[in-house]
Amino acid sequence: METINFFSFSFPPVVYFLTFIAFLLVAKRLISPKTHKKLLPPGPWTLPFIGNLHQLLAGSLPHRILKNLSDKHGPLMTIMMGERTTIIVSSARMAKLVLHTNGLAVANRPINSVAEIICYNNLGTTFAKYGEYLKQLRQLYMSELLSPKRVKSFSGIFEDELEKFVGSIRSQVGKEMVIYWKSTEYLYSAICRVMFGSVCSEREKLIKVCKKVSKLSAAPIRFEDLFPSIKGLSFLTGRDNVLKGLVKDLDDVLDILIAQRENGTTFDEGDMLGLLLKIKSGEIYNAKLQITNDDIKAIIFELMLAATLSVADVVEWAMVEIIRYPQVLKQVKEELNKVLNGKQEIRGSDLEKMEYLHMCVKESTRLHPAAPLLFPREAREEFQIDNYTIPKGSWIMTNYWAIGRDPEIWPKPDEFDPERFRNSNIDFYGNHFELIPFGSGRRGCPGILFGITEAEFILAALFYHFDWKLPGGMDPDQIDMTEVFGAGCILKNPLTVIPVVAQD
């Protein structure tokens, strides 16, 4: 569930840099042999060498620009991102044809230096090349690491950390707080407990390094990825060297935690690290996949990122929308009071009864997906869609933001209306292509249940224990909804609120 900014170009100045690249590519084009072009999906006109980058850098947000272009050119559209032929998918029908019908053909991810650095040379489920390793690892996730039974077993940790979370907010009643960062504090505490149990000697150091790495790696698609024929671009920025240093710090911390567990200096409390070490030793889960310490570290790191930043995005957007719609807020609080009936603690079994809150989360992820452009795919082979050729090696980007606001699927698509999911079998687990905020198919997120459970625990606590005011007497309809494409698609101005003890 980690979110990504695909268009964060950090080598200034952009115009001079593109001119330099164009000059190099002119020479390459002049000496390259001509090739016959097959019929690609339609798309906008392109500039020589830089393709459509001038449009993607035009000032608006990439998912909005691409939606406007797709409205003109169709739900299956070709653009050029530098040298990269990129197919943009902008309808539920096309998403199903590409991600499901031709799922095997698009089962790879684009690989670059950032993925190699932060994922231990592309280990883990996020960037691993499609093959037996990925299939076995995903099976391990679904049957052991993040199965419904396993996620349910983490409820005690969520509940315990939630009590501390509520207590920390009570100590700040009447004071302004940024809900995104407050939620992140809970999420890091909870995921550390899930990963390492109640005793983690390197907890603060681990969280500090994770925050730095996630910030620096938030844009894994860079100029050097868009112009692969020009070597050495990553060297010019120096970013990879900084990232390698941070990952080395992370690696050292994880090595200490693994060694402590293997040497018996910390206790196995059924946490994720203990489970992974048992799988490594063959004590449980007799599988074809033989995991190493590097696999374990890659799994831990990608889960820590996904279970914090992306979930914090979900919480913030859902809270914003619930506050903005008084009738929705009223129904959320009525359901919470009915289900909890005066209890102080919120249990996992209580969440299962909160149908309306679950509908609110669905509706929020429809309107505000953490990753408006789903993680890109790369075509493993050439294939056909509606008589168009999708070339081998091309990138495929699914503009889920456009799908979530398609008026042919969603009546009044720009309105926040949880009731649209009442008595609906549509879920966000990848089976209904009108609602795929976490992807679908062979590369869909395997941690959806884990992340949504965390988000619903936080939202239930926030609205059950507290009422919320906006600073300066601001009305809810005055909340600034401007987006910014950062680590995900987040509020430009984070939601700042003032907690008040809830009145019965």
Coordinates of N, CA and C in Angstrom, one line a residue, residues 67-221:
K67 N -6.5 12.4 -17.0 CA -7.9 12.2 -17.2 C -8.4 13.1 -18.3
N68 N -8.0 14.3 -18.3 CA -8.4 15.3 -19.3 C -8.0 14.8 -20.7
L69 N -6.8 14.3 -20.8 CA -6.3 13.8 -22.1 C -7.1 12.5 -22.5
S70 N -7.4 11.6 -21.5 CA -8.1 10.4 -21.8 C -9.5 10.7 -22.2
D71 N -10.1 11.8 -21.7 CA -11.5 12.2 -22.1 C -11.5 12.5 -23.6
K72 N -10.3 13.0 -24.1 CA -10.3 13.3 -25.6 C -9.8 12.2 -26.4
H73 N -9.0 11.3 -25.9 CA -8.3 10.3 -26.7 C -8.8 8.9 -26.4
G74 N -9.5 8.7 -25.3 CA -10.1 7.4 -25.1 C -9.5 6.8 -23.8
P75 N -10.2 5.7 -23.3 CA -9.8 5.1 -22.0 C -8.6 4.2 -22.1
L76 N -8.1 4.0 -23.3 CA -6.8 3.3 -23.5 C -6.0 4.2 -24.4
M77 N -5.0 4.8 -23.8 CA -4.3 6.0 -24.4 C -2.8 5.8 -24.4
T78 N -2.1 6.2 -25.4 CA -0.6 6.1 -25.4 C 0.0 7.5 -25.2
I79 N 0.9 7.6 -24.3 CA 1.7 8.8 -24.2 C 3.2 8.4 -24.2
M80 N 4.0 9.4 -24.4 CA 5.5 9.1 -24.3 C 6.0 9.9 -23.1
M81 N 6.6 9.2 -22.2 CA 7.3 9.8 -21.1 C 8.8 9.7 -21.4
G82 N 9.3 10.7 -22.0 CA 10.7 10.6 -22.5 C 10.7 9.6 -23.6
E83 N 11.6 8.6 -23.4 CA 11.7 7.5 -24.3 C 10.8 6.3 -24.0
R84 N 10.0 6.4 -22.9 CA 9.2 5.3 -22.5 C 7.8 5.4 -23.1
T85 N 7.4 4.4 -23.9 CA 6.0 4.2 -24.4 C 5.2 3.8 -23.2
T86 N 4.2 4.7 -22.9 CA 3.4 4.4 -21.7 C 1.9 4.4 -22.0
I87 N 1.2 3.3 -21.6 CA -0.2 3.1 -21.9 C -1.0 3.5 -20.6
I88 N -1.9 4.4 -20.8 CA -2.8 4.9 -19.7 C -4.1 4.3 -19.8
V89 N -4.5 3.6 -18.7 CA -5.8 2.9 -18.6 C -6.7 3.8 -17.7
S90 N -7.9 4.2 -18.2 CA -8.7 5.1 -17.5 C -10.2 4.7 -17.4
S91 N -10.5 3.4 -17.6 CA -11.9 3.0 -17.4 C -11.9 1.6 -16.7
A92 N -13.0 1.3 -16.1 CA -13.1 0.0 -15.4 C -13.0 -1.2 -16.4
R93 N -13.6 -1.0 -17.5 CA -13.6 -2.0 -18.6 C -12.1 -2.3 -19.0
M94 N -11.4 -1.2 -19.3 CA -10.0 -1.4 -19.8 C -9.2 -1.9 -18.7
A95 N -9.4 -1.5 -17.4 CA -8.6 -2.0 -16.3 C -8.8 -3.5 -16.2
K96 N -10.0 -4.0 -16.4 CA -10.2 -5.5 -16.3 C -9.5 -6.2 -17.5
L97 N -9.6 -5.6 -18.7 CA -8.9 -6.2 -19.8 C -7.4 -6.3 -19.7
V98 N -6.9 -5.2 -19.1 CA -5.4 -5.1 -19.0 C -4.9 -5.9 -17.8
L99 N -5.5 -5.6 -16.6 CA -5.0 -6.2 -15.3 C -5.5 -7.6 -15.1
H100 N -6.6 -8.0 -15.6 CA -7.1 -9.4 -15.4 C -7.0 -10.3 -16.6
T101 N -7.6 -9.9 -17.7 CA -7.6 -10.7 -18.9 C -6.2 -10.9 -19.4
N102 N -5.4 -9.8 -19.4 CA -4.0 -9.9 -19.8 C -3.0 -9.7 -18.6
G103 N -3.5 -10.2 -17.5 CA -2.7 -10.0 -16.2 C -1.3 -10.6 -16.3
L104 N -1.2 -11.7 -16.9 CA 0.2 -12.3 -17.0 C 1.1 -11.5 -17.8
A105 N 0.6 -10.9 -18.9 CA 1.4 -10.1 -19.8 C 1.9 -8.8 -19.1
V106 N 1.2 -8.3 -18.0 CA 1.6 -7.1 -17.4 C 2.0 -7.3 -15.9
A107 N 2.5 -8.5 -15.7 CA 2.8 -8.9 -14.3 C 4.1 -8.3 -13.7
N108 N 4.9 -7.7 -14.6 CA 6.2 -7.1 -14.1 C 6.0 -5.7 -13.7
R109 N 7.0 -5.2 -12.8 CA 7.1 -3.8 -12.5 C 8.3 -3.2 -13.2
P110 N 8.3 -1.9 -13.5 CA 9.5 -1.3 -14.0 C 10.5 -1.3 -12.9
I111 N 11.8 -1.7 -13.2 CA 12.8 -1.8 -12.2 C 13.8 -0.7 -12.4
N112 N 14.3 -0.1 -11.3 CA 15.3 0.9 -11.4 C 16.2 0.9 -10.1
S113 N 17.1 1.8 -10.0 CA 18.1 1.8 -9.0 C 17.4 2.0 -7.6
V114 N 16.4 2.8 -7.5 CA 15.7 3.0 -6.2 C 15.1 1.7 -5.7
A115 N 14.4 0.9 -6.6 CA 13.8 -0.3 -6.2 C 14.9 -1.3 -5.8
E116 N 16.0 -1.3 -6.5 CA 17.1 -2.2 -6.1 C 17.7 -1.9 -4.8
I117 N 17.8 -0.6 -4.5 CA 18.4 -0.2 -3.2 C 17.5 -0.5 -2.0
I118 N 16.3 0.0 -2.1 CA 15.4 -0.1 -0.9 C 14.8 -1.5 -0.7
C119 N 14.8 -2.3 -1.8 CA 14.2 -3.7 -1.7 C 15.2 -4.8 -1.8
Y120 N 16.4 -4.5 -1.3 CA 17.5 -5.6 -1.3 C 17.6 -6.3 -2.6
N121 N 17.8 -5.5 -3.7 CA 17.9 -6.0 -5.1 C 16.6 -6.7 -5.5
N122 N 15.5 -5.9 -5.3 CA 14.2 -6.3 -5.8 C 13.6 -7.5 -5.1
L123 N 13.9 -7.7 -3.8 CA 13.2 -8.7 -3.0 C 11.9 -8.1 -2.5
G124 N 11.0 -9.0 -1.9 CA 9.7 -8.5 -1.4 C 8.7 -8.5 -2.6
T125 N 7.5 -8.2 -2.3 CA 6.4 -8.3 -3.3 C 6.3 -7.1 -4.2
T126 N 6.8 -6.0 -3.8 CA 6.5 -4.7 -4.5 C 7.2 -4.7 -5.9
F127 N 8.5 -5.0 -5.9 CA 9.2 -4.8 -7.1 C 9.8 -6.1 -7.7
A128 N 9.6 -7.2 -7.1 CA 10.2 -8.5 -7.5 C 9.7 -8.8 -9.0
K129 N 10.6 -9.3 -9.8 CA 10.3 -9.7 -11.1 C 9.3 -10.9 -11.0
Y130 N 8.3 -10.9 -12.0 CA 7.3 -11.9 -11.9 C 7.9 -13.3 -12.2
G131 N 7.6 -14.2 -11.4 CA 8.2 -15.6 -11.6 C 7.8 -16.4 -10.3
E132 N 8.5 -17.5 -10.2 CA 8.2 -18.4 -9.1 C 8.5 -17.8 -7.7
Y133 N 9.5 -17.0 -7.6 CA 9.8 -16.3 -6.3 C 8.6 -15.4 -5.9
L134 N 8.1 -14.6 -6.8 CA 7.0 -13.7 -6.5 C 5.7 -14.5 -6.2
K135 N 5.4 -15.5 -6.9 CA 4.2 -16.3 -6.7 C 4.3 -17.0 -5.3
Q136 N 5.4 -17.6 -5.0 CA 5.5 -18.2 -3.7 C 5.5 -17.2 -2.5
L137 N 6.1 -16.0 -2.7 CA 6.0 -15.0 -1.7 C 4.6 -14.5 -1.5
R138 N 3.9 -14.2 -2.5 CA 2.5 -13.8 -2.4 C 1.7 -14.9 -1.7
Q139 N 1.9 -16.1 -2.0 CA 1.2 -17.2 -1.4 C 1.5 -17.2 0.1
L140 N 2.8 -16.9 0.5 CA 3.2 -16.8 1.9 C 2.4 -15.7 2.6
Y141 N 2.3 -14.5 1.9 CA 1.6 -13.4 2.5 C 0.1 -13.8 2.7
M142 N -0.5 -14.4 1.7 CA -2.0 -14.6 1.8 C -2.3 -15.7 2.8
S143 N -1.4 -16.7 2.9 CA -1.8 -17.9 3.8 C -1.2 -17.8 5.2
E144 N -0.1 -17.0 5.4 CA 0.5 -16.9 6.7 C 0.6 -15.5 7.2
L145 N 1.4 -14.6 6.5 CA 1.7 -13.3 7.1 C 0.6 -12.4 7.2
L146 N -0.3 -12.3 6.2 CA -1.4 -11.4 6.3 C -2.8 -12.0 6.0
S147 N -2.9 -13.3 6.4 CA -4.2 -13.9 6.2 C -5.2 -13.3 7.1
P148 N -6.5 -13.5 6.8 CA -7.6 -13.0 7.7 C -7.4 -13.5 9.1
K149 N -7.0 -14.7 9.3 CA -6.8 -15.2 10.7 C -5.6 -14.5 11.4
R150 N -4.5 -14.3 10.6 CA -3.4 -13.6 11.2 C -3.7 -12.2 11.5
V151 N -4.4 -11.5 10.6 CA -4.7 -10.1 10.9 C -5.6 -10.0 12.1
K152 N -6.5 -10.9 12.2 CA -7.4 -10.9 13.4 C -6.6 -11.1 14.7
S153 N -5.5 -11.9 14.6 CA -4.7 -12.1 15.8 C -3.9 -10.9 16.2
F154 N -3.8 -9.9 15.3 CA -3.1 -8.7 15.7 C -4.1 -7.7 16.4
S155 N -5.4 -8.0 16.5 CA -6.3 -7.1 17.0 C -5.9 -6.6 18.4
G156 N -5.4 -7.6 19.2 CA -5.0 -7.2 20.6 C -3.9 -6.1 20.6
I157 N -3.0 -6.1 19.6 CA -2.0 -5.1 19.5 C -2.6 -3.8 19.1
F158 N -3.5 -3.8 18.1 CA -4.2 -2.6 17.7 C -5.0 -2.0 18.8
E159 N -5.7 -2.8 19.6 CA -6.5 -2.4 20.7 C -5.6 -1.7 21.8
D160 N -4.5 -2.3 22.1 CA -3.6 -1.8 23.1 C -3.0 -0.5 22.7
E161 N -2.5 -0.4 21.5 CA -1.9 0.8 21.0 C -3.0 1.9 20.8
L162 N -4.2 1.5 20.5 CA -5.3 2.5 20.4 C -5.6 3.2 21.7
E163 N -5.5 2.4 22.8 CA -5.7 3.0 24.1 C -4.7 4.1 24.4
K164 N -3.4 3.8 24.0 CA -2.4 4.8 24.2 C -2.6 6.0 23.3
F165 N -3.1 5.8 22.1 CA -3.4 6.8 21.1 C -4.5 7.7 21.6
V166 N -5.5 7.2 22.1 CA -6.6 8.0 22.7 C -6.2 8.8 23.9
G167 N -5.3 8.2 24.7 CA -4.8 8.9 25.9 C -4.0 10.1 25.5
S168 N -3.2 9.9 24.4 CA -2.3 11.0 24.0 C -3.1 12.2 23.4
I169 N -4.3 11.8 22.8 CA -5.2 12.9 22.3 C -5.9 13.6 23.5
R170 N -6.3 12.8 24.5 CA -6.9 13.4 25.6 C -6.0 14.4 26.3
S171 N -4.7 14.2 26.3 CA -3.8 15.1 26.9 C -3.7 16.4 26.2
Q172 N -4.2 16.4 24.9 CA -4.1 17.6 24.1 C -5.5 18.2 23.7
V173 N -6.5 17.8 24.5 CA -7.8 18.4 24.3 C -7.8 19.9 24.3
G174 N -8.4 20.5 23.3 CA -8.4 21.9 23.2 C -7.3 22.5 22.4
K175 N -6.3 21.7 22.0 CA -5.1 22.2 21.3 C -5.2 21.7 19.9
E176 N -4.6 22.5 19.0 CA -4.6 22.1 17.5 C -3.6 20.9 17.3
M177 N -4.0 20.0 16.4 CA -3.1 18.9 16.1 C -3.3 18.6 14.6
V178 N -2.3 18.1 14.0 CA -2.3 17.6 12.6 C -2.7 16.2 12.6
I179 N -3.8 15.8 12.1 CA -4.3 14.4 12.2 C -3.5 13.4 11.5
Y180 N -2.8 13.8 10.4 CA -2.0 12.9 9.6 C -0.8 12.5 10.5
W181 N -0.1 13.4 11.1 CA 1.0 13.0 11.9 C 0.6 12.3 13.2
K182 N -0.5 12.7 13.8 CA -1.0 12.0 14.9 C -1.3 10.5 14.6
S183 N -1.9 10.3 13.5 CA -2.2 8.9 13.1 C -0.9 8.1 12.8
T184 N 0.1 8.8 12.2 CA 1.3 8.2 11.9 C 2.0 7.7 13.2
E185 N 1.9 8.4 14.2 CA 2.5 8.0 15.5 C 1.9 6.7 16.0
Y186 N 0.6 6.6 15.9 CA 0.0 5.3 16.3 C 0.4 4.2 15.3
L187 N 0.4 4.5 14.0 CA 0.7 3.4 13.1 C 2.1 2.9 13.2
Y188 N 3.1 3.7 13.4 CA 4.5 3.2 13.7 C 4.5 2.4 14.9
S189 N 3.9 2.8 16.0 CA 3.9 2.1 17.2 C 3.2 0.7 17.0
A190 N 2.1 0.7 16.3 CA 1.4 -0.6 16.1 C 2.2 -1.5 15.2
I191 N 2.8 -1.0 14.1 CA 3.5 -1.9 13.2 C 4.8 -2.4 13.9
C192 N 5.4 -1.6 14.7 CA 6.6 -2.1 15.4 C 6.2 -3.3 16.4
R193 N 5.0 -3.2 17.0 CA 4.6 -4.3 17.9 C 4.3 -5.5 17.0
V194 N 3.6 -5.3 15.9 CA 3.3 -6.4 15.0 C 4.6 -7.1 14.6
M195 N 5.6 -6.3 14.2 CA 6.8 -6.8 13.7 C 7.7 -7.5 14.7
F196 N 7.9 -6.8 15.9 CA 8.9 -7.2 16.8 C 8.4 -7.5 18.2
G197 N 7.1 -7.5 18.4 CA 6.6 -7.7 19.8 C 6.7 -6.5 20.7
S198 N 6.5 -6.6 21.9 CA 6.4 -5.5 22.8 C 7.8 -5.0 23.2
V199 N 8.9 -5.8 22.9 CA 10.2 -5.5 23.2 C 11.0 -5.3 21.9
C200 N 11.4 -4.0 21.7 CA 12.2 -3.7 20.5 C 13.2 -2.7 20.8
S201 N 14.4 -3.2 21.0 CA 15.5 -2.4 21.6 C 15.9 -1.2 20.6
E202 N 15.6 -1.4 19.3 CA 16.0 -0.4 18.3 C 14.8 0.3 17.8
R203 N 13.7 0.4 18.5 CA 12.5 0.9 18.0 C 12.6 2.4 17.5
E204 N 13.1 3.3 18.3 CA 13.2 4.7 17.9 C 14.1 4.9 16.7
K205 N 15.2 4.2 16.7 CA 16.2 4.3 15.6 C 15.6 3.8 14.3
L206 N 14.8 2.6 14.5 CA 14.2 2.0 13.3 C 13.2 3.0 12.7
I207 N 12.3 3.6 13.5 CA 11.3 4.5 13.0 C 12.0 5.7 12.3
K208 N 13.0 6.2 13.0 CA 13.7 7.4 12.4 C 14.3 7.1 11.0
V209 N 14.9 6.0 10.9 CA 15.5 5.6 9.6 C 14.4 5.4 8.5
C210 N 13.3 4.7 8.9 CA 12.2 4.4 8.0 C 11.6 5.7 7.5
K211 N 11.5 6.7 8.3 CA 10.9 8.0 7.9 C 11.8 8.6 6.9
K212 N 13.1 8.6 7.1 CA 14.0 9.2 6.2 C 14.1 8.5 4.8
V213 N 14.1 7.2 4.9 CA 14.2 6.4 3.7 C 12.9 6.6 2.8
S214 N 11.7 6.6 3.5 CA 10.5 6.7 2.8 C 10.4 8.1 2.1
K215 N 10.9 9.1 2.8 CA 10.8 10.4 2.2 C 11.7 10.5 1.0
L216 N 12.9 10.0 1.1 CA 13.9 10.1 0.0 C 13.5 9.2 -1.2
S217 N 12.8 8.1 -0.9 CA 12.5 7.1 -2.0 C 11.1 7.3 -2.5
A218 N 10.4 8.5 -2.2 CA 9.0 8.7 -2.6 C 8.8 8.9 -4.1
A219 N 9.9 9.0 -4.8 CA 9.7 9.2 -6.3 C 10.7 8.3 -7.0
P220 N 10.4 7.0 -7.1 CA 11.3 6.0 -7.7 C 11.4 6.1 -9.2
I221 N 10.5 6.8 -9.9 CA 10.6 7.0 -11.3 C 11.1 8.4 -11.5

